[in-house]
Coordinates of C-alpha atoms in Angstrom, one line a residue:
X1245 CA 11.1 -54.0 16.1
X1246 CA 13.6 -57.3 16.8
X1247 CA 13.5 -59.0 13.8
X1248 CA 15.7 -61.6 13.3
X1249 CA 17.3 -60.3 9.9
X1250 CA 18.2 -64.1 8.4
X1251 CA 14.2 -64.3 7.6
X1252 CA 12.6 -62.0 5.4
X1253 CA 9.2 -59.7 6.3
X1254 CA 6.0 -61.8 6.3
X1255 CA 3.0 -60.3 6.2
X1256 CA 2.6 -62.7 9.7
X1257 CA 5.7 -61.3 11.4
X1258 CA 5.2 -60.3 14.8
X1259 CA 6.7 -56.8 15.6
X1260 CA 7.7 -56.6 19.2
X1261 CA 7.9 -52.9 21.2
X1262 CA 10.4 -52.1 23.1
X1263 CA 7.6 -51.6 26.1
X1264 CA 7.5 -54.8 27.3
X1265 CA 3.2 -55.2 27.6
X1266 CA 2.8 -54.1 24.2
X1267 CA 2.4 -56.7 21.0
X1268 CA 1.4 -55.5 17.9
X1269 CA 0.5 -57.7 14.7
X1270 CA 0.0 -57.2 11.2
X1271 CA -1.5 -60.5 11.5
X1272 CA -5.0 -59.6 11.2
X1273 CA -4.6 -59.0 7.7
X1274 CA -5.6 -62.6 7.1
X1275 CA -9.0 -62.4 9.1
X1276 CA -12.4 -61.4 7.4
X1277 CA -13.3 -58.7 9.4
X1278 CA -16.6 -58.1 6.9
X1279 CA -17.8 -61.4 6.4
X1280 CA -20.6 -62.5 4.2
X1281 CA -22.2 -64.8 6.6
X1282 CA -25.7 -66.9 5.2
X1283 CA -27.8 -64.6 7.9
X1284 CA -26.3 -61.7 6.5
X1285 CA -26.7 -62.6 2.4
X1286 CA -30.3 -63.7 3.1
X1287 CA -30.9 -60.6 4.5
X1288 CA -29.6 -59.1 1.8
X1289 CA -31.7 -61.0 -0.7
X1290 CA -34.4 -60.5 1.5
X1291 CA -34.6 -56.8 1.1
X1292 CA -34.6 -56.7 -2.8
X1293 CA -38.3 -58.7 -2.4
X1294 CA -40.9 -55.7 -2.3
X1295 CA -43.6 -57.1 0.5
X1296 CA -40.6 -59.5 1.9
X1297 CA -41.3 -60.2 6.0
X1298 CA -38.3 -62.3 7.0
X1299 CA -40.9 -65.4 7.3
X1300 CA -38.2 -67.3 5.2
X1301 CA -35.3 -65.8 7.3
X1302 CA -36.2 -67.1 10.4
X1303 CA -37.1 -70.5 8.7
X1304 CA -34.1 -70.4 6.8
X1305 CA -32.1 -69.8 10.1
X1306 CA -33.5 -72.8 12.1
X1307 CA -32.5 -75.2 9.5
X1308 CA -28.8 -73.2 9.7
X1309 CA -29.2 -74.4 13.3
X1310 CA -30.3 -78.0 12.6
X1311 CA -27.3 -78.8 10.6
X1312 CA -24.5 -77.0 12.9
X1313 CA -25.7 -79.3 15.2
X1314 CA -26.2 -82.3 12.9
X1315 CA -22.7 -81.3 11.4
X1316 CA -21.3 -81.8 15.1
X1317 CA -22.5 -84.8 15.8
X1318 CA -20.9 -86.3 12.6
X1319 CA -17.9 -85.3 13.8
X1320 CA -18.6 -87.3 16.8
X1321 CA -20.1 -90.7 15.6
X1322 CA -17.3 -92.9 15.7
X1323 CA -16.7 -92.0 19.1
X1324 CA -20.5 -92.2 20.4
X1325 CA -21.2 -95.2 18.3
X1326 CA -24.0 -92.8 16.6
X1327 CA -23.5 -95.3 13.1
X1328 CA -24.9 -98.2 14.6
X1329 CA -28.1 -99.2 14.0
X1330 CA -31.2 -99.6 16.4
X1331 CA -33.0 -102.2 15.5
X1332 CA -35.9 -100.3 13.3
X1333 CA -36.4 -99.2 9.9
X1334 CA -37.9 -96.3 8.4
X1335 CA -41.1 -95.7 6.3
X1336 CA -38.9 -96.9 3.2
X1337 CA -37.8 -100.3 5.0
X1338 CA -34.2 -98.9 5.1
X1339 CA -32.4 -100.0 8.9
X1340 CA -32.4 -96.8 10.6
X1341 CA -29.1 -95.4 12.8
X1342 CA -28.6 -93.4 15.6
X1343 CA -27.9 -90.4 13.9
X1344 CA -30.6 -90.7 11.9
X1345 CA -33.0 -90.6 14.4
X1346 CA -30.8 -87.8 15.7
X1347 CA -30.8 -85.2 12.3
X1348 CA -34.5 -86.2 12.0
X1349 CA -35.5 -84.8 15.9
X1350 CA -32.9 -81.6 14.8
X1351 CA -34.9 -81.3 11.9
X1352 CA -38.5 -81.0 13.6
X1353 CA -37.3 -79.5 16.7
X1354 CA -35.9 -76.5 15.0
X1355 CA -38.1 -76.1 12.4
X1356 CA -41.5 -76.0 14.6
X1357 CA -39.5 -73.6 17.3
X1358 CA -39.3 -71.3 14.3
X1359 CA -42.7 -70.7 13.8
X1360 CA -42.6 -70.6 10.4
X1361 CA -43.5 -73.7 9.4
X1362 CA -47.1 -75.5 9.0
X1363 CA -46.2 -78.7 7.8
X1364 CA -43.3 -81.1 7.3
X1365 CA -42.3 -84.3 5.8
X1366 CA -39.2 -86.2 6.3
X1367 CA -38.0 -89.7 4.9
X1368 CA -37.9 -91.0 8.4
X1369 CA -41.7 -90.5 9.2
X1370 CA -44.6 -92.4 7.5
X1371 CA -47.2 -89.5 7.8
X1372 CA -46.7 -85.8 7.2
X1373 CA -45.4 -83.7 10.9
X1374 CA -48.0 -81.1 11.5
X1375 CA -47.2 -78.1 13.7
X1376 CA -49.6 -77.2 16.7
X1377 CA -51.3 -74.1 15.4
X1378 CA -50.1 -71.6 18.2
X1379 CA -46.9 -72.4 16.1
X1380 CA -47.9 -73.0 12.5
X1381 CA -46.3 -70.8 9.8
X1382 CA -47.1 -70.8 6.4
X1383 CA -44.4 -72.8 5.1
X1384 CA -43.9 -76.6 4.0
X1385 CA -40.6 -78.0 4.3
X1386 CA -39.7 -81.7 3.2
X1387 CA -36.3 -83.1 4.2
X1388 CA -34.2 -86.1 4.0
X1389 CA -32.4 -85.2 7.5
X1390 CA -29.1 -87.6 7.0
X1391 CA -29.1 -88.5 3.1
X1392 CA -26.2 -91.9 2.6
X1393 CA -26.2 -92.9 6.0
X1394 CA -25.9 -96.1 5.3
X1395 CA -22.1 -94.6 4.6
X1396 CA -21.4 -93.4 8.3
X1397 CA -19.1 -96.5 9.3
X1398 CA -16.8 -96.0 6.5
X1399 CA -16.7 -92.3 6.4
X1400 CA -18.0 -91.3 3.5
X1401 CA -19.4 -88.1 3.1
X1402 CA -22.7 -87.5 3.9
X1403 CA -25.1 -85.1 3.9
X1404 CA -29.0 -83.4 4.3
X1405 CA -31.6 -82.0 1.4
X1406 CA -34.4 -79.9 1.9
X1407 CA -37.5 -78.4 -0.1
X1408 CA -39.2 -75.5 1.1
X1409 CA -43.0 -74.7 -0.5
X1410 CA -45.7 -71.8 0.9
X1411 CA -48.8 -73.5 2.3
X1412 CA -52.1 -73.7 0.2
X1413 CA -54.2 -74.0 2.3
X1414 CA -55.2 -71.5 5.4
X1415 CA -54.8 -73.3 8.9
X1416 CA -54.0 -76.9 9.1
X1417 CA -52.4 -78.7 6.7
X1418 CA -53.9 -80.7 3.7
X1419 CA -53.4 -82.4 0.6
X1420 CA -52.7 -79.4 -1.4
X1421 CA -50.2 -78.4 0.3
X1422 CA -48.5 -81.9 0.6
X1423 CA -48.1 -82.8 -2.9
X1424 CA -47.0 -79.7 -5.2
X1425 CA -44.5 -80.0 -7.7
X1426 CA -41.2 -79.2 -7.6
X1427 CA -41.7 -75.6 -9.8
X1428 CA -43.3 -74.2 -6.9
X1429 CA -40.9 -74.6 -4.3
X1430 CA -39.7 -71.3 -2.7
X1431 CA -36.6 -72.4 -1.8
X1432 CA -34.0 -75.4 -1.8
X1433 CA -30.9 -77.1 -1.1
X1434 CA -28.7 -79.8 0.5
X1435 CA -25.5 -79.7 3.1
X1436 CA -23.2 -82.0 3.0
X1437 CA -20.6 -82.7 5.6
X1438 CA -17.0 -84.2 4.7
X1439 CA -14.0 -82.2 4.5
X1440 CA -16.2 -79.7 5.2
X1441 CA -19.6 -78.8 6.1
X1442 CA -21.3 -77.2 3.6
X1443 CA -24.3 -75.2 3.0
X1444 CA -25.7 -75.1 -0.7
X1445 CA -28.9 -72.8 -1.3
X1446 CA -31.2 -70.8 -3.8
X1447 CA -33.9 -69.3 -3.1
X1448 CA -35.1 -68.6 -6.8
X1449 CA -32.3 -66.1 -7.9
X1450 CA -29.2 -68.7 -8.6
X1451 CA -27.4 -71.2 -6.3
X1452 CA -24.5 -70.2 -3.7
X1453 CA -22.8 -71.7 -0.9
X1454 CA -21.7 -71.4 2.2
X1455 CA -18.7 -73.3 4.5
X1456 CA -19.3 -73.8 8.2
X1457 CA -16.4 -71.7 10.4
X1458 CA -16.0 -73.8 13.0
X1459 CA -13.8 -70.8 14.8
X1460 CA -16.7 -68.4 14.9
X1461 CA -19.8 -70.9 14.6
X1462 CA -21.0 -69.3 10.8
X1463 CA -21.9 -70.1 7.4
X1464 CA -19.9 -67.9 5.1
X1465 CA -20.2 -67.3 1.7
X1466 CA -17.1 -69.4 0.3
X1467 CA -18.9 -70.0 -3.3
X1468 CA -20.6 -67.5 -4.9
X1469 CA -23.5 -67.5 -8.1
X1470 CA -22.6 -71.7 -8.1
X1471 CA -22.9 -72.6 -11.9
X1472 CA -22.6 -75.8 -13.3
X1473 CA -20.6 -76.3 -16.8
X1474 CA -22.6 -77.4 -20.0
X1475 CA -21.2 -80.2 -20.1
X1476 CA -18.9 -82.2 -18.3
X1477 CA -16.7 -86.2 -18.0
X1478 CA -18.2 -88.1 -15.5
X1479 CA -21.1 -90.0 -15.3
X1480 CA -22.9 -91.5 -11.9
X1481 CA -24.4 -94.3 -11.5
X1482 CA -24.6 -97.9 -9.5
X1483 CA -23.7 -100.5 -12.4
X1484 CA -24.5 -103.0 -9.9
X1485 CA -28.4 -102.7 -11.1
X1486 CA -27.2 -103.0 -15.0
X1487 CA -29.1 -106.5 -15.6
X1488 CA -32.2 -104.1 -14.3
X1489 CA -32.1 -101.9 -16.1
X1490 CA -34.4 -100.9 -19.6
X1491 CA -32.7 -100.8 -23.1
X1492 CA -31.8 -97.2 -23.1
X1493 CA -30.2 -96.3 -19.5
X1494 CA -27.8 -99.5 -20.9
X1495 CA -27.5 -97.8 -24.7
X1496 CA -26.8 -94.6 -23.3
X1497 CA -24.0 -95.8 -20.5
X1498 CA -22.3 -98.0 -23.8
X1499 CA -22.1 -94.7 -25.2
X1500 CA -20.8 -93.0 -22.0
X1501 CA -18.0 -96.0 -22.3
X1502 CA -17.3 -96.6 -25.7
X1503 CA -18.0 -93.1 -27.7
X1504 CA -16.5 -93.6 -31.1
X1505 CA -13.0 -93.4 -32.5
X1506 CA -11.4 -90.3 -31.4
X1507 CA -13.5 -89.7 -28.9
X1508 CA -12.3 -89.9 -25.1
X1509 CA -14.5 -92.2 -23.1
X1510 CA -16.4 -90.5 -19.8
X1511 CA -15.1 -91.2 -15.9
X1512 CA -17.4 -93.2 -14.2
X1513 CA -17.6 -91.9 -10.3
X1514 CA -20.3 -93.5 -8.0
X1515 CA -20.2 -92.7 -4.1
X1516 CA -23.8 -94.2 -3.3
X1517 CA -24.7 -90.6 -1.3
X1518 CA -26.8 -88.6 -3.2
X1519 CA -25.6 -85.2 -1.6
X1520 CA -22.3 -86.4 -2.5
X1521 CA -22.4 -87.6 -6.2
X1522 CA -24.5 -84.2 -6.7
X1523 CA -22.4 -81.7 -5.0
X1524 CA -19.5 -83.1 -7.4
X1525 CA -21.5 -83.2 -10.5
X1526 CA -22.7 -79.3 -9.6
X1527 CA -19.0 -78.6 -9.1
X1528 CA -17.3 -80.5 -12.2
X1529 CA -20.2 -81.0 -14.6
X1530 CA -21.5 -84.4 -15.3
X1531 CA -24.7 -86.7 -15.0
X1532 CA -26.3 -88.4 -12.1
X1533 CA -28.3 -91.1 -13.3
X1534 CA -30.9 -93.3 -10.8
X1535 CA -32.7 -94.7 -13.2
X1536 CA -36.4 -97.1 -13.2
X1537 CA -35.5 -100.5 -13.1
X1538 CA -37.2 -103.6 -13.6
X1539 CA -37.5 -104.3 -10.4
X1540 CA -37.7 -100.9 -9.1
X1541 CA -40.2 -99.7 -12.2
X1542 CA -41.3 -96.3 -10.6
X1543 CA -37.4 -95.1 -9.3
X1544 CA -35.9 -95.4 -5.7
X1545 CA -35.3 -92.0 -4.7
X1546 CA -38.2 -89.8 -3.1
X1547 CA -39.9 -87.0 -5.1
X1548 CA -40.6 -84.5 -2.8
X1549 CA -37.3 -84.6 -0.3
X1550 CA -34.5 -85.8 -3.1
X1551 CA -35.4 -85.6 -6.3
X1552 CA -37.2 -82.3 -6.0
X1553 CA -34.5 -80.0 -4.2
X1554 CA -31.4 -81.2 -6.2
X1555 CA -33.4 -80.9 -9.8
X1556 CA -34.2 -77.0 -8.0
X1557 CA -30.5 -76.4 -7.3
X1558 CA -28.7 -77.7 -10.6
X1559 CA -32.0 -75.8 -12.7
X1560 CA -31.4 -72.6 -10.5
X1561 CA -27.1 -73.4 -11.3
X1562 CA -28.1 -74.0 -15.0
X1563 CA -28.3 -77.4 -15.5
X1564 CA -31.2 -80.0 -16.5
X1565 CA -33.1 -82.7 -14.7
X1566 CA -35.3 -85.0 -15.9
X1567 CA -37.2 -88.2 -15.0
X1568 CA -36.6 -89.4 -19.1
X1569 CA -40.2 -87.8 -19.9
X1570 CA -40.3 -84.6 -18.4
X1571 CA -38.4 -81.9 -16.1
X1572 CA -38.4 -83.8 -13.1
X1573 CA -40.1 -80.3 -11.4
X1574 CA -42.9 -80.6 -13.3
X1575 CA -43.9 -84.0 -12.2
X1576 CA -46.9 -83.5 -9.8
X1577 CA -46.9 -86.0 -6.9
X1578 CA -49.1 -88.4 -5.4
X1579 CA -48.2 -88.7 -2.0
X1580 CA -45.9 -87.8 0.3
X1581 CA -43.4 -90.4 -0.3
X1582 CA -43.6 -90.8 -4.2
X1583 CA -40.4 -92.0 -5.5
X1584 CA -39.2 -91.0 -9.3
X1585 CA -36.3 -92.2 -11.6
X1586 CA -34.0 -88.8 -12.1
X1587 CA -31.4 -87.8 -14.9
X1588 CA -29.9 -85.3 -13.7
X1589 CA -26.5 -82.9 -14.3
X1590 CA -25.1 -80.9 -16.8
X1591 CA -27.8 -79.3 -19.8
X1592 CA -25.7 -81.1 -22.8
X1593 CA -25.0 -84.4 -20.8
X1594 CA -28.7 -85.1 -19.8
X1595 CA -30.1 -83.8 -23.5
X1596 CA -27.6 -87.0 -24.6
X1597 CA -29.3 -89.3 -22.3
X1598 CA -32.7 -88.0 -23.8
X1599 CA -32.0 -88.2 -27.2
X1600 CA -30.5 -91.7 -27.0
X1601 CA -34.4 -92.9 -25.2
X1602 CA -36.1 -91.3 -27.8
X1603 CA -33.9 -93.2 -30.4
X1604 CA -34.8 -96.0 -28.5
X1605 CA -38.6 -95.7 -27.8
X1606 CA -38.7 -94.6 -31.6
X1607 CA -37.4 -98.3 -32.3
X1608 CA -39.9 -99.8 -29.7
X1609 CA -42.9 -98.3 -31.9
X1610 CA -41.9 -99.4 -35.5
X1611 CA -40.8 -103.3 -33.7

């Protein structure tokens, strides 16, 4: 080999032959020739079920298409102008985007072409998307298709949640199978695309995730049995609503602030996407708080495509969510588009925010 002998051996040095044609590299050593993409862990899991068909595979593996494609045209917004708006707004009177309208038609597309899906609702449609039945699966799947979009101009990071429940009912879709709580999903998760794109999922058995190779066009398992700490520093919220809100979302943020001599205060860290403030709460630990307000006296998140899959996700990583009264996947919905106020994060964090509203309904009954 001609190695210049100034530079130590790299494990990336190339050895040349003396036959001219011939290169040969020890360079492969850095490539993961047995990687553990999301097709090939759900398989996986898949055969550990006894009775398992691969329905959730294939359904799992559209949505795996959706947001490649979704993730894509991110990348491309600023240049396609896919962050302006169009003029319309959606079901929850938010101004709707290009690449809204975009991740939403991804969404549906791939989901029905899987045929595994009977039913689906997403933020962006005002009545539940029923699949023709020479296509209908037995699956419901409600997604928020771009979650912070309102974020796209600045470049924030931004992201897409989904719930995934088995139909009730046999044939097309109805009631039942539109408005089950959270503790019967099936499966759920977000992906979030900044840095990065990625995948977070569980399927009942823990919480893992998975980075987008751009270089060979997979989802590969980057983090592993995802667990969130106990506790952790940061709190989450928008303290532009503080004159809205009741007595003890204000106690407990004082307390968050100002926790007694000796005690170090908590960072406050507020990004105004959901997938984002979550994903960094399940990483570091922490509480996201969207509380009821005064003037928003049932919550402003959605149930069923927001509230539901992250409080499945941090449970399944071992963390708590609640909407200040009960685990927020035991609350049984109304309709499609119910919205719910959420505490969510770390077990010990949210048990502080719980104890502090009992403290302060306590003083509400003896006033």
């Amino acid at each position: 080999c001609l190695l210049k002998p100034a530079l130590p051996l790299k494990e990336s040095t190339f050895c040349i032959s003396l036959h001219p044609r011939i290169i040969m590299s020890d360079a492969t050593s850095d490539i993961d020739v047995d990687s553990m993409t999301l097709t090939r862990f759900v398989l996986n899991e898949q055969r550990k079920i006894e009775g398992a068909t691969g329905s959730l595979t294939l359904l799992l593996n559209a949505l795996m298409t959706a947001i490649k494609a979704i993730s894509t045209a991110v990348r491309k917004a600023g240049f396609a102008k896919l962050g302006s708006t169009i003029g319309d707004t959606n079901i929850q009177g938010e101004e709707q985007k290009k690449l809204d309208i975009i991740a939403n038609d991804l969404f549906i597309n791939m989901l029905k072409s899987s045929f595994e899906v009977g039913v689906m609702v997403s933020e962006e449609n005002e009545t539940y998307i029923e699949v023709p039945a020479g296509s209908r699966g037995k699956y419901v799947v409600s997604f928020d298709p771009l979650d912070g979009s309102s974020n796209i101009d600045c470049l924030v990071s931004i992201g897409s949640i989904f719930g995934i429940w088995k139909k009730v009912c046999d044939g097309p879709a109805c009631a039942s199978d539109l408005v089950q709580p959270g503790r019967q999903m099936v499966a759920g998760g977000y992906a979030i695309y900044g840095s990065a794109t990625m995948l977070v999922l569980s399927t009942g058995t823990g919480v893992n995730g998975f980075t987008l190779d751009p270089s060979i066009g997979e989802f590969v398992l980057s983090d592993p049995d995802m667990r969130i700490p106990s506790r952790g520093k940061i709190f989450s919220i928008n303290e532009g609503y503080t004159q809205y809100w009741e007595e003890d979302v204000t106690e407990y943020i004082r307390q968050c602030k100002f926790p007694g001599e000796g005690k170090a205060p908590m960072n406050a860290r507020y990004v105004g996407s959901m997938v984002s403030d979550m994903h960094r709460t399940l990483k570091y630990g922490g509480i996201f708080i969207y509380p009821a307000t005064t003037k928003s006296p049932t919550g402003k998140l959605r149930l069923q495509y927001e509230c539901n899959p992250m409080a499945y996700v941090v449970e399944q990583a071992g963390g708590k969510s609640s909407n200040g009264v009960i685990p927020t996947l035991d609350i049984v919905p109304k309709t499609i588009h119910d919205r719910a106020p959420i505490f969510i994060g770390s077990t010990e964090n949210v048990d502080d925010y719980l104890r502090v509203r009992h403290e302060c309904d306590a003083k509400k009954l003896k006033a």
